[in-house]
PDB file of C-alpha atoms and ligand atoms in Angstrom:
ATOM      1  CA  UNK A   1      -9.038 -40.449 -26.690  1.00  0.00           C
ATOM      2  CA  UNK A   2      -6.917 -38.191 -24.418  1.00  0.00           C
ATOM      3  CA  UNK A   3      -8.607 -34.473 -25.090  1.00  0.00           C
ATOM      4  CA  UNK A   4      -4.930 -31.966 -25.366  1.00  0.00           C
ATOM      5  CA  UNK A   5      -4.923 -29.473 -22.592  1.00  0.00           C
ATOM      6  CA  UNK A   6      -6.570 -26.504 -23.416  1.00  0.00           C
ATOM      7  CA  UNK A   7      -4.722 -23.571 -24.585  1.00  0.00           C
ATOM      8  CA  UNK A   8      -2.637 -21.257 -22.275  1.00  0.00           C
ATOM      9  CA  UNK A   9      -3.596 -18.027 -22.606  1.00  0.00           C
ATOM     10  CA  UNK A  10      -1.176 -16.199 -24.726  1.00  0.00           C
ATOM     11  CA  UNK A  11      -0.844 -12.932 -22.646  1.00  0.00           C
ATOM     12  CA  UNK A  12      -1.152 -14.133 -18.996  1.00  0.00           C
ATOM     13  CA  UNK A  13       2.008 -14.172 -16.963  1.00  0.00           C
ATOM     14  CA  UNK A  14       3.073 -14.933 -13.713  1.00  0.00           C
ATOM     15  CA  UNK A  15       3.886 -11.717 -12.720  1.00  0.00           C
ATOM     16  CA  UNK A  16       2.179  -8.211 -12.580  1.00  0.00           C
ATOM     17  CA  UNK A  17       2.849  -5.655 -15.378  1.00  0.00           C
ATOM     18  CA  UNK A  18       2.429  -2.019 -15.022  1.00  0.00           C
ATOM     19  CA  UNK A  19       2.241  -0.713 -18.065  1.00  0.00           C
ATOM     20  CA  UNK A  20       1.510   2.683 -17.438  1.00  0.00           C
ATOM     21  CA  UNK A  21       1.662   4.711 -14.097  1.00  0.00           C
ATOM     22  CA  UNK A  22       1.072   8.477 -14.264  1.00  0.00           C
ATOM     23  CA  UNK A  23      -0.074  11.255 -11.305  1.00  0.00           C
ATOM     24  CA  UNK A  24      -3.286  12.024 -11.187  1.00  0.00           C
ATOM     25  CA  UNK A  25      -4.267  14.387  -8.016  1.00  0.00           C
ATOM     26  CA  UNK A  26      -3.184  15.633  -5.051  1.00  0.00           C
ATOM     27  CA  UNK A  27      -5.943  16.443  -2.889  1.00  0.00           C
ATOM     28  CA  UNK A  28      -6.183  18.563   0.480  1.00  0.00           C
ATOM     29  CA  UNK A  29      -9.331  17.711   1.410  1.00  0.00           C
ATOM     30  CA  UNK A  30     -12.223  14.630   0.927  1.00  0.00           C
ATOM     31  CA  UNK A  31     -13.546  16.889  -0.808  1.00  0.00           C
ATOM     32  CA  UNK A  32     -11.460  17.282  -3.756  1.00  0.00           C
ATOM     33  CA  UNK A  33     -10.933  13.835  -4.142  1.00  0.00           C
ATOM     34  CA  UNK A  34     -11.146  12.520  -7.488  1.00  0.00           C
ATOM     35  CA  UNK A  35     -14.375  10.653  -7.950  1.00  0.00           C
ATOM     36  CA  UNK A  36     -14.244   7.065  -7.023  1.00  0.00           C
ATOM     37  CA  UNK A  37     -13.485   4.692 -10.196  1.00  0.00           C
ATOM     38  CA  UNK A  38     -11.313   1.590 -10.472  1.00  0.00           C
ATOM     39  CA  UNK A  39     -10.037  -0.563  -7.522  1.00  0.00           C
ATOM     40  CA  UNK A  40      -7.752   1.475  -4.972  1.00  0.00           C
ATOM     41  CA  UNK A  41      -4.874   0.515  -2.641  1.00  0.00           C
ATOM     42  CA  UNK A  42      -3.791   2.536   0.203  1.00  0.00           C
ATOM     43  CA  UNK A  43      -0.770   3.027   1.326  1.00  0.00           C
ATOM     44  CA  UNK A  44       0.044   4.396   4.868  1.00  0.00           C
ATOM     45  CA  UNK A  45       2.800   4.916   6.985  1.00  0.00           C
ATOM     46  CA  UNK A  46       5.115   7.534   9.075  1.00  0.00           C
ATOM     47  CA  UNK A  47       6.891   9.838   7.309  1.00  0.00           C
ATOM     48  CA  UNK A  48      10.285   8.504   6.455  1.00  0.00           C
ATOM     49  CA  UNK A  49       9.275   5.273   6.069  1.00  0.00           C
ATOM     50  CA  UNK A  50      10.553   4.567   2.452  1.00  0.00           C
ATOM     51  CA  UNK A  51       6.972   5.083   1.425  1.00  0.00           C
ATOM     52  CA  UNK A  52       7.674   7.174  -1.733  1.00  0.00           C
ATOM     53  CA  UNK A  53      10.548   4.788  -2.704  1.00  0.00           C
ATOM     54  CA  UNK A  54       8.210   1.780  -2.425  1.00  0.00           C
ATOM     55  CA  UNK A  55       5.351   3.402  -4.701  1.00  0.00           C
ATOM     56  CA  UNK A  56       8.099   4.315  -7.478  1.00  0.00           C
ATOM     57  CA  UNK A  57       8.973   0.789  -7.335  1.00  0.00           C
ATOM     58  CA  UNK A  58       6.178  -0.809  -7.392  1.00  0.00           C
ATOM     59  CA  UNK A  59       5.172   1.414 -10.305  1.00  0.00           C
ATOM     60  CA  UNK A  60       8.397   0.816 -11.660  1.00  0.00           C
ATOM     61  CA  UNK A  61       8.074   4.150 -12.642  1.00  0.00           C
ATOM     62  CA  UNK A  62      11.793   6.082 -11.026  1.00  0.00           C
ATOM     63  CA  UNK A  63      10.360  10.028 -10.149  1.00  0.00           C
ATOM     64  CA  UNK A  64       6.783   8.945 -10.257  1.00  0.00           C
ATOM     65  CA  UNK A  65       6.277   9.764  -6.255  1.00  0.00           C
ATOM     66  CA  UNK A  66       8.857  12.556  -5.118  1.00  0.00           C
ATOM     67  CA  UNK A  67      11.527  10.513  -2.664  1.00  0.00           C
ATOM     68  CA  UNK A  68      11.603  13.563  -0.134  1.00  0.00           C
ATOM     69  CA  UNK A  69      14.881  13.858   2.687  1.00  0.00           C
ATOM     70  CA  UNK A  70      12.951  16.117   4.694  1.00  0.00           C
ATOM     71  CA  UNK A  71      10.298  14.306   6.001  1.00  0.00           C
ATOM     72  CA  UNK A  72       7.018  15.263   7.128  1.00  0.00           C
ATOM     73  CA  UNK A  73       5.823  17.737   4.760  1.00  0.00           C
ATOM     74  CA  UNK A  74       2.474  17.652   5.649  1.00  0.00           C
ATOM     75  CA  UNK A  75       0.255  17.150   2.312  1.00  0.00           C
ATOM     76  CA  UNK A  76      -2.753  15.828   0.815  1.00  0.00           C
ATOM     77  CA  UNK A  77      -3.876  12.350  -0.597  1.00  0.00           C
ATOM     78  CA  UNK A  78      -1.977  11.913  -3.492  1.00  0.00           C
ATOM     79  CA  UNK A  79      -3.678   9.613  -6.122  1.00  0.00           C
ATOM     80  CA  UNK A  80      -1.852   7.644  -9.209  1.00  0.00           C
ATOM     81  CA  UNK A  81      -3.451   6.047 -11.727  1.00  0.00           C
ATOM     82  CA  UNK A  82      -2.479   2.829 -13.246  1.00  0.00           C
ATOM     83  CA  UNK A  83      -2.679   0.314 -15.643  1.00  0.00           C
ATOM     84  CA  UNK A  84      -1.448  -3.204 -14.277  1.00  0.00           C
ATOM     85  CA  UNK A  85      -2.302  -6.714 -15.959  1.00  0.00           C
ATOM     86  CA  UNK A  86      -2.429  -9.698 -13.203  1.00  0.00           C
ATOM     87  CA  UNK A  87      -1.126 -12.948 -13.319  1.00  0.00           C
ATOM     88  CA  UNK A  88      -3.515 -15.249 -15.510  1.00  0.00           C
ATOM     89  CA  UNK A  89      -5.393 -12.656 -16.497  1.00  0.00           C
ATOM     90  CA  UNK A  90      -5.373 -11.519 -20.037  1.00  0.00           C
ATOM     91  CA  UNK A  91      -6.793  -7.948 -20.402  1.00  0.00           C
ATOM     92  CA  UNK A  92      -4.740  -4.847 -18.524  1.00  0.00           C
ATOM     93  CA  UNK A  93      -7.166  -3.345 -15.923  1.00  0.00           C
ATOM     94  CA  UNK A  94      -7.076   0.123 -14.135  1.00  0.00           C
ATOM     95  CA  UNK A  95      -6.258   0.551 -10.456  1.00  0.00           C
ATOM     96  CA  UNK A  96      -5.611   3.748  -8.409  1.00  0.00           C
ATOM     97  CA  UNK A  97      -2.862   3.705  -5.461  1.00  0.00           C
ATOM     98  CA  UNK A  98      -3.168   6.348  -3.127  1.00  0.00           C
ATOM     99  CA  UNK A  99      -0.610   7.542  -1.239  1.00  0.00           C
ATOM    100  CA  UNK A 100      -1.783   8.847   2.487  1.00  0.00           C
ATOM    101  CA  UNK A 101       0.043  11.697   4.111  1.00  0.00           C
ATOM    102  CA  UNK A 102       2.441  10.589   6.632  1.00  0.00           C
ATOM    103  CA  UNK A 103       1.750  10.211  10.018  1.00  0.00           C
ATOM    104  CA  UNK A 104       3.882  10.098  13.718  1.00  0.00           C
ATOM    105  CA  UNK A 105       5.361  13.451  12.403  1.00  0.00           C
ATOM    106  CA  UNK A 106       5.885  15.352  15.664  1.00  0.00           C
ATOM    107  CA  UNK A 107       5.826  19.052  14.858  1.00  0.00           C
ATOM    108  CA  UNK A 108       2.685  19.493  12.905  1.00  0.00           C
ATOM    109  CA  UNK A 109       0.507  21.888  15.188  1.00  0.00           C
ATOM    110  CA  UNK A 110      -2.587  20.130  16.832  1.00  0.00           C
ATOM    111  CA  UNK A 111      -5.255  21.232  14.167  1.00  0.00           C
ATOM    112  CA  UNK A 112      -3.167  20.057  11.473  1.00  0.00           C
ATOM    113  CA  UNK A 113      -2.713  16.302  12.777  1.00  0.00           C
ATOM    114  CA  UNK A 114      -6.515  16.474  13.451  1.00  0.00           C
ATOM    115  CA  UNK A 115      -7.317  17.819   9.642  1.00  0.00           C
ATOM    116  CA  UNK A 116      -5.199  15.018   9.027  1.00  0.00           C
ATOM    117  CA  UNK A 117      -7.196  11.917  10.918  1.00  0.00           C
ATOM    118  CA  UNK A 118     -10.031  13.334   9.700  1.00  0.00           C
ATOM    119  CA  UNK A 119      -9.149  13.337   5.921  1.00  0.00           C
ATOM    120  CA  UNK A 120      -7.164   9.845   6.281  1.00  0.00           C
ATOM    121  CA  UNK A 121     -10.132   8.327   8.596  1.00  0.00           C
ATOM    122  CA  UNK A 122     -12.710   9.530   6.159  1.00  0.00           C
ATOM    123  CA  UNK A 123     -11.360   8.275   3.022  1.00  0.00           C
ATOM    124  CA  UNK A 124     -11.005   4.845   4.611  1.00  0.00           C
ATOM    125  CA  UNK A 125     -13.916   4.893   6.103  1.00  0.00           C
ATOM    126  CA  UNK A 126     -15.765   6.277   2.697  1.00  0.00           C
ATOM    127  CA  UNK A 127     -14.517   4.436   0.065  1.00  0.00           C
ATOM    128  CA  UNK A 128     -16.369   2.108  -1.391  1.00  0.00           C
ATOM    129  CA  UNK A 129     -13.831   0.784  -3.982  1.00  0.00           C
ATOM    130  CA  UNK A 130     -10.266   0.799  -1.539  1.00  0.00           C
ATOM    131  CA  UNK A 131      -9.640  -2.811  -1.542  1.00  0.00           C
ATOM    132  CA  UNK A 132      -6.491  -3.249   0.838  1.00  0.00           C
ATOM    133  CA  UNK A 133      -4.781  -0.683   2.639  1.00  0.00           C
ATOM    134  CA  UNK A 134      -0.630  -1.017   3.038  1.00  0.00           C
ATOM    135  CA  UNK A 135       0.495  -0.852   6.238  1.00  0.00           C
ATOM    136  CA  UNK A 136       4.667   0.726   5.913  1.00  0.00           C
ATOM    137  CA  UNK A 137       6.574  -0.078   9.096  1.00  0.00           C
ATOM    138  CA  UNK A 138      10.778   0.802   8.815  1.00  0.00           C
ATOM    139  CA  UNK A 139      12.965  -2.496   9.211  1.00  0.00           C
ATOM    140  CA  UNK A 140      14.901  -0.825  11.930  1.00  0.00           C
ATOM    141  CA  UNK A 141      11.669   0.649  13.853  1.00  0.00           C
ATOM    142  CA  UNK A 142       9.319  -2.286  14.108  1.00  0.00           C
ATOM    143  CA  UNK A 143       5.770  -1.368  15.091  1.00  0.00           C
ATOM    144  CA  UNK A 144       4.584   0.908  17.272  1.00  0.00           C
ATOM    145  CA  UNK A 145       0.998   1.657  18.888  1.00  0.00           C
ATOM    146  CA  UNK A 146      -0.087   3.875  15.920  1.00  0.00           C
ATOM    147  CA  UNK A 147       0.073   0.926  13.182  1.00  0.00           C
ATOM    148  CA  UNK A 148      -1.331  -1.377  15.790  1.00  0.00           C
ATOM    149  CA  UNK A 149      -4.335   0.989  16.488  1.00  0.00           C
ATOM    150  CA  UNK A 150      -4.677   1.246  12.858  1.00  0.00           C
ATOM    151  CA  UNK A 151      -4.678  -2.438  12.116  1.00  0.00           C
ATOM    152  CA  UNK A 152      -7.347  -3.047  14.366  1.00  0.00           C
ATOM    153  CA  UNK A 153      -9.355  -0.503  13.342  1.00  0.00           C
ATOM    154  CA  UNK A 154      -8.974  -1.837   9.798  1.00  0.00           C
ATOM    155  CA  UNK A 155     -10.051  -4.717  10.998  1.00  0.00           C
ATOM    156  CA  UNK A 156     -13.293  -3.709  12.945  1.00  0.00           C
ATOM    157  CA  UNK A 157     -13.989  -1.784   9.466  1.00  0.00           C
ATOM    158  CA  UNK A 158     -13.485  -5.214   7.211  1.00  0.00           C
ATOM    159  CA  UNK A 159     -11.022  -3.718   5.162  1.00  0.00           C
ATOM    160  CA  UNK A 160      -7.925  -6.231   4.281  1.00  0.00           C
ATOM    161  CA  UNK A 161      -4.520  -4.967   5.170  1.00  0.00           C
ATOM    162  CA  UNK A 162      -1.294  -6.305   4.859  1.00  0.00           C
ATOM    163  CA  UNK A 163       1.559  -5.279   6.816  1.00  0.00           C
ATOM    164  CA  UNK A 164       4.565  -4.346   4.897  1.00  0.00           C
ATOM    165  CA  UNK A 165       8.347  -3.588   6.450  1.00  0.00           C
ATOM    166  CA  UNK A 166       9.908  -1.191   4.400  1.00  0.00           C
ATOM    167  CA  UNK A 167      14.079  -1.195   3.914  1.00  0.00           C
ATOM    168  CA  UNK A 168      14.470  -4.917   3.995  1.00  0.00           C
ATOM    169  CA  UNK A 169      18.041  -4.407   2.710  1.00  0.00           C
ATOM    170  CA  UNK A 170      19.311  -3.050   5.699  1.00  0.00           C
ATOM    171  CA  UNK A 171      19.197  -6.191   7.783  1.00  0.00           C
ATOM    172  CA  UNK A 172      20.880  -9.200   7.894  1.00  0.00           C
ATOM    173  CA  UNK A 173      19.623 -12.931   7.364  1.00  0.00           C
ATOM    174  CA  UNK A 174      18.852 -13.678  10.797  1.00  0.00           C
ATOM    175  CA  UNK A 175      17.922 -10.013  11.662  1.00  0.00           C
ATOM    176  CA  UNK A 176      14.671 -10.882   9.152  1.00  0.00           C
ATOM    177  CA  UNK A 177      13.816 -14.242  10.670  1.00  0.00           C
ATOM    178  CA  UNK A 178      13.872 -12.203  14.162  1.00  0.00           C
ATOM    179  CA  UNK A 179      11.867  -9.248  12.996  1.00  0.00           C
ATOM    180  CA  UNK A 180       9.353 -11.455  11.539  1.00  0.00           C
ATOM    181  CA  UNK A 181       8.642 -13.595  14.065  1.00  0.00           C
ATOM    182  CA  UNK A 182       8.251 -10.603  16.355  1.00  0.00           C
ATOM    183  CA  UNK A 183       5.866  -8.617  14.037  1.00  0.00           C
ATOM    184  CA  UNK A 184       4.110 -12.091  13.516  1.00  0.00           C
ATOM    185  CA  UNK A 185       4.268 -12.048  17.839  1.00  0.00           C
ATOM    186  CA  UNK A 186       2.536  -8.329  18.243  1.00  0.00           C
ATOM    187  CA  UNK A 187       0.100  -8.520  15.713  1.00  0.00           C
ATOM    188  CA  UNK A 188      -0.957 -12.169  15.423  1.00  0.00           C
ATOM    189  CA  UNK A 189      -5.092 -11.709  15.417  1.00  0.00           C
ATOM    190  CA  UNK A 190      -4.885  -8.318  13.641  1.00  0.00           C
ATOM    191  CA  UNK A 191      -2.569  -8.933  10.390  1.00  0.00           C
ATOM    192  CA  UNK A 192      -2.875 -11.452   7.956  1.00  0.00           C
ATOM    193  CA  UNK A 193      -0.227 -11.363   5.123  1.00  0.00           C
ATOM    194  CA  UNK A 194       3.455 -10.030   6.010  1.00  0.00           C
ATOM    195  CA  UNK A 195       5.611  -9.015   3.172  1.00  0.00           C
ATOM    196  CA  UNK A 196       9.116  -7.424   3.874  1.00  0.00           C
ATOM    197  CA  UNK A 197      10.447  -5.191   1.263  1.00  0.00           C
ATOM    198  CA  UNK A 198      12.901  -2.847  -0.293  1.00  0.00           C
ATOM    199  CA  UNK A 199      12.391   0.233  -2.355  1.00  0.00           C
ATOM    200  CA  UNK A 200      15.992   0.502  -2.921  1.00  0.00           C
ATOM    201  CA  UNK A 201      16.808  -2.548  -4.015  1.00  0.00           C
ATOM    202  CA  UNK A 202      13.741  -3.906  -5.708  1.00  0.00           C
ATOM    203  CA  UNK A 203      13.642  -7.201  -3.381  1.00  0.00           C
ATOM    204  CA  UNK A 204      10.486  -8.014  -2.325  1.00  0.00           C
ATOM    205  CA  UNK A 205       8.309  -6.345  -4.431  1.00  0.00           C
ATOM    206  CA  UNK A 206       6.970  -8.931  -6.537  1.00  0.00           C
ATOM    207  CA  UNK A 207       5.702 -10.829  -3.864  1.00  0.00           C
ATOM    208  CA  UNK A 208       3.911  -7.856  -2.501  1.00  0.00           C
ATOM    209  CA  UNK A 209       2.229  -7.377  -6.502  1.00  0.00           C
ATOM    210  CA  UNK A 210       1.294 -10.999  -5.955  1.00  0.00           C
ATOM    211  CA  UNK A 211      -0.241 -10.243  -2.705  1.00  0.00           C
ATOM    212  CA  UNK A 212      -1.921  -6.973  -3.876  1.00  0.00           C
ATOM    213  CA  UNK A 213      -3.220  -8.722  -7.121  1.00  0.00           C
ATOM    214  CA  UNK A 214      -4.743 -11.243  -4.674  1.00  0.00           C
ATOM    215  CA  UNK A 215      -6.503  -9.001  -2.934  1.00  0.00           C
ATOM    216  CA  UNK A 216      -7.775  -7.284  -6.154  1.00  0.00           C
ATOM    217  CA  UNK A 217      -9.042 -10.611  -7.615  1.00  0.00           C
ATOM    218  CA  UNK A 218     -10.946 -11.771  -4.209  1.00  0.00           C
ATOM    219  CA  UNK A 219     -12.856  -8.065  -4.408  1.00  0.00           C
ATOM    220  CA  UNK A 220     -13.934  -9.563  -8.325  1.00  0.00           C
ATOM    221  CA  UNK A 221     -14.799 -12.279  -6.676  1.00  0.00           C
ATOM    222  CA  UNK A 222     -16.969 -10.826  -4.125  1.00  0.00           C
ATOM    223  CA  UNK A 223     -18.667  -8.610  -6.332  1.00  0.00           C
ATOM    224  CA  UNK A 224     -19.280 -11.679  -9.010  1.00  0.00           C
ATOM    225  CA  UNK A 225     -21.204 -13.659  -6.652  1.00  0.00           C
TER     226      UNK A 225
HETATM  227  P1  GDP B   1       8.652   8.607   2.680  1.00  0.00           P
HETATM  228  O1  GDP B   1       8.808   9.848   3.503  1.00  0.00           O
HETATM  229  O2  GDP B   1       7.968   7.541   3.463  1.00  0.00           O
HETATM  230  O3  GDP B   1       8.038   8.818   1.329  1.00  0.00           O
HETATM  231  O4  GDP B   1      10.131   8.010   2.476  1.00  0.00           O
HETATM  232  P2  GDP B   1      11.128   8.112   1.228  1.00  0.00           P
HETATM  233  O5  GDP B   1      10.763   7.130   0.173  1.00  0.00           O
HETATM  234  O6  GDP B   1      11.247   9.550   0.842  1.00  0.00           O
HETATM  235  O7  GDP B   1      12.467   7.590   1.904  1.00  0.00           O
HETATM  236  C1  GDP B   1      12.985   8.167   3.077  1.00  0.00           C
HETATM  237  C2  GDP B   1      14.476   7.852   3.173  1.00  0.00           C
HETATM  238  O8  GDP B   1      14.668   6.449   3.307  1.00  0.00           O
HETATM  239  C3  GDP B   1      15.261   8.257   1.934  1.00  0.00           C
HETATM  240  O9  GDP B   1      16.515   8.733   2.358  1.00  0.00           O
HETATM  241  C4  GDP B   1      15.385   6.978   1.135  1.00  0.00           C
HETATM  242  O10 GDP B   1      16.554   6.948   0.325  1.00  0.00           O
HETATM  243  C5  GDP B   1      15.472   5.941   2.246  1.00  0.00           C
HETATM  244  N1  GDP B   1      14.906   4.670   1.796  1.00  0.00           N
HETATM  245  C6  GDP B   1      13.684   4.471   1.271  1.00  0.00           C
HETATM  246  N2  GDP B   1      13.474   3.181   0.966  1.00  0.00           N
HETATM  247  C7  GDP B   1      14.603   2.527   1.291  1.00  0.00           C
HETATM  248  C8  GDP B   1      15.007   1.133   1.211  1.00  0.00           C
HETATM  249  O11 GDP B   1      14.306   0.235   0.765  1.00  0.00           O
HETATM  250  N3  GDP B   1      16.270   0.848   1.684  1.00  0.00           N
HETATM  251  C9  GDP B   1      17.091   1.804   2.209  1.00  0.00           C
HETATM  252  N4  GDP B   1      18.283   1.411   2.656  1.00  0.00           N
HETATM  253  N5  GDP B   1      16.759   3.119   2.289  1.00  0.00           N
HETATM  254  C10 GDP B   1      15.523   3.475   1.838  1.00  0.00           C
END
């Protein structure tokens, strides 16, 4: 006799839920970080980038991360703490995005960019739960060395990274397809997943969940085994 199919979980959907985002810490220094806990994602880019937008967006929270018109403010890592439920998966789960200072901001004195590297490099370097690390790059600037040289050193590190283009909305059809291909062209043995995005408008986002929720569930599956 034909067995039915099994039940579909009740509460799994195809798309991730937050269903609640809140601050948690800004800190200045490795130091001060808040002790390591559930999964993190980074998120880096230069200043200006659309990186605040993004986060309230993918948050889907509106003033959750302050969308700042004077850019380069030079800051700590700020961390947010979450409450997301995957695709397929039944029970909410925590997760932590942190939001790295800016970079490529030209008038921050010498000591200050190096305070910088040294927090940004140690925290990737250091953390044992960051599980993918966002890589912003604007629409209308492409890449330049610094996200290349970060890339690869992602890469000699083993930590996934995606590569995300930020203010999608502000190019045409075939302006995409170009952009793509090129990005695909300069970073071809250093990037795996390439999601373009925008804050603004909300397009793209999803897909980048999907790919973020992806990356959280192959961690599980790492540490499972
Ligand atoms: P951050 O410095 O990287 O955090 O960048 P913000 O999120 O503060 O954004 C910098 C500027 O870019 C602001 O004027 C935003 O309104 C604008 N911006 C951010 N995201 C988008 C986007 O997706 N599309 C467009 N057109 N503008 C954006």
């Amino acid at each position: 006799m034909p067995q039915p199919d099994p039940p579909k979980r009740a509460t799994a959907s195809a798309k991730v839920v937050v269903m609640e985002a809140a601050f948690l810490a800004e800190s200045r220094s490795l130091a001060r970080m808040p002790v390591a806990g559930p999964p993190e994602i980074a998120i880096a880019g230069r200043s200006n980038v659309g990186k605040s937008t993004l986060l309230n967006r993918l948050a889907a929270r509106k003033g959750l991360a302050h969308v700042s018109k004077t850019p380069g403010r030079t800051r700590g890592l700020v961390v947010f703490d979450l409450v997301v439920r995957l695709p397929d998966v039944s029970a909410a789960e925590p997760l932590r995005l942190v939001d790295l200072p800016g970079y490529g901001y030209a008038k921050v004195s010498r000591d200050e960019r190096q305070a910088w590297q040294e927090m940004v490099e140690g925290y990737i370097k250091g953390r044992a739960n960051l599980v993918l690390l966002l890589v912003l790059v604007d629409a209308r600037r492409g890449l330049a060395q610094e996200e290349l040289q970060l890339m690869s050193w992602l890469q000699d590190l083993a930590i996934p990274c995606c590569l995300v283009v930020t203010k999608s909305d502000k190019l045409g059809a075939a302006e995409r397809g170009a952009l793509r291909h090129a990005l695909r062209q300069q970073a071809k043995d250093i990037v795996a997943s390439l999601f373009m995005v925008s804050g603004e408008t909300g397009e793209g986002v999803d897909a980048l969940w999907a790919g973020m929720a992806a990356a959280l569930e192959a961690r599980r599956e790492r540490r499972e085994r």
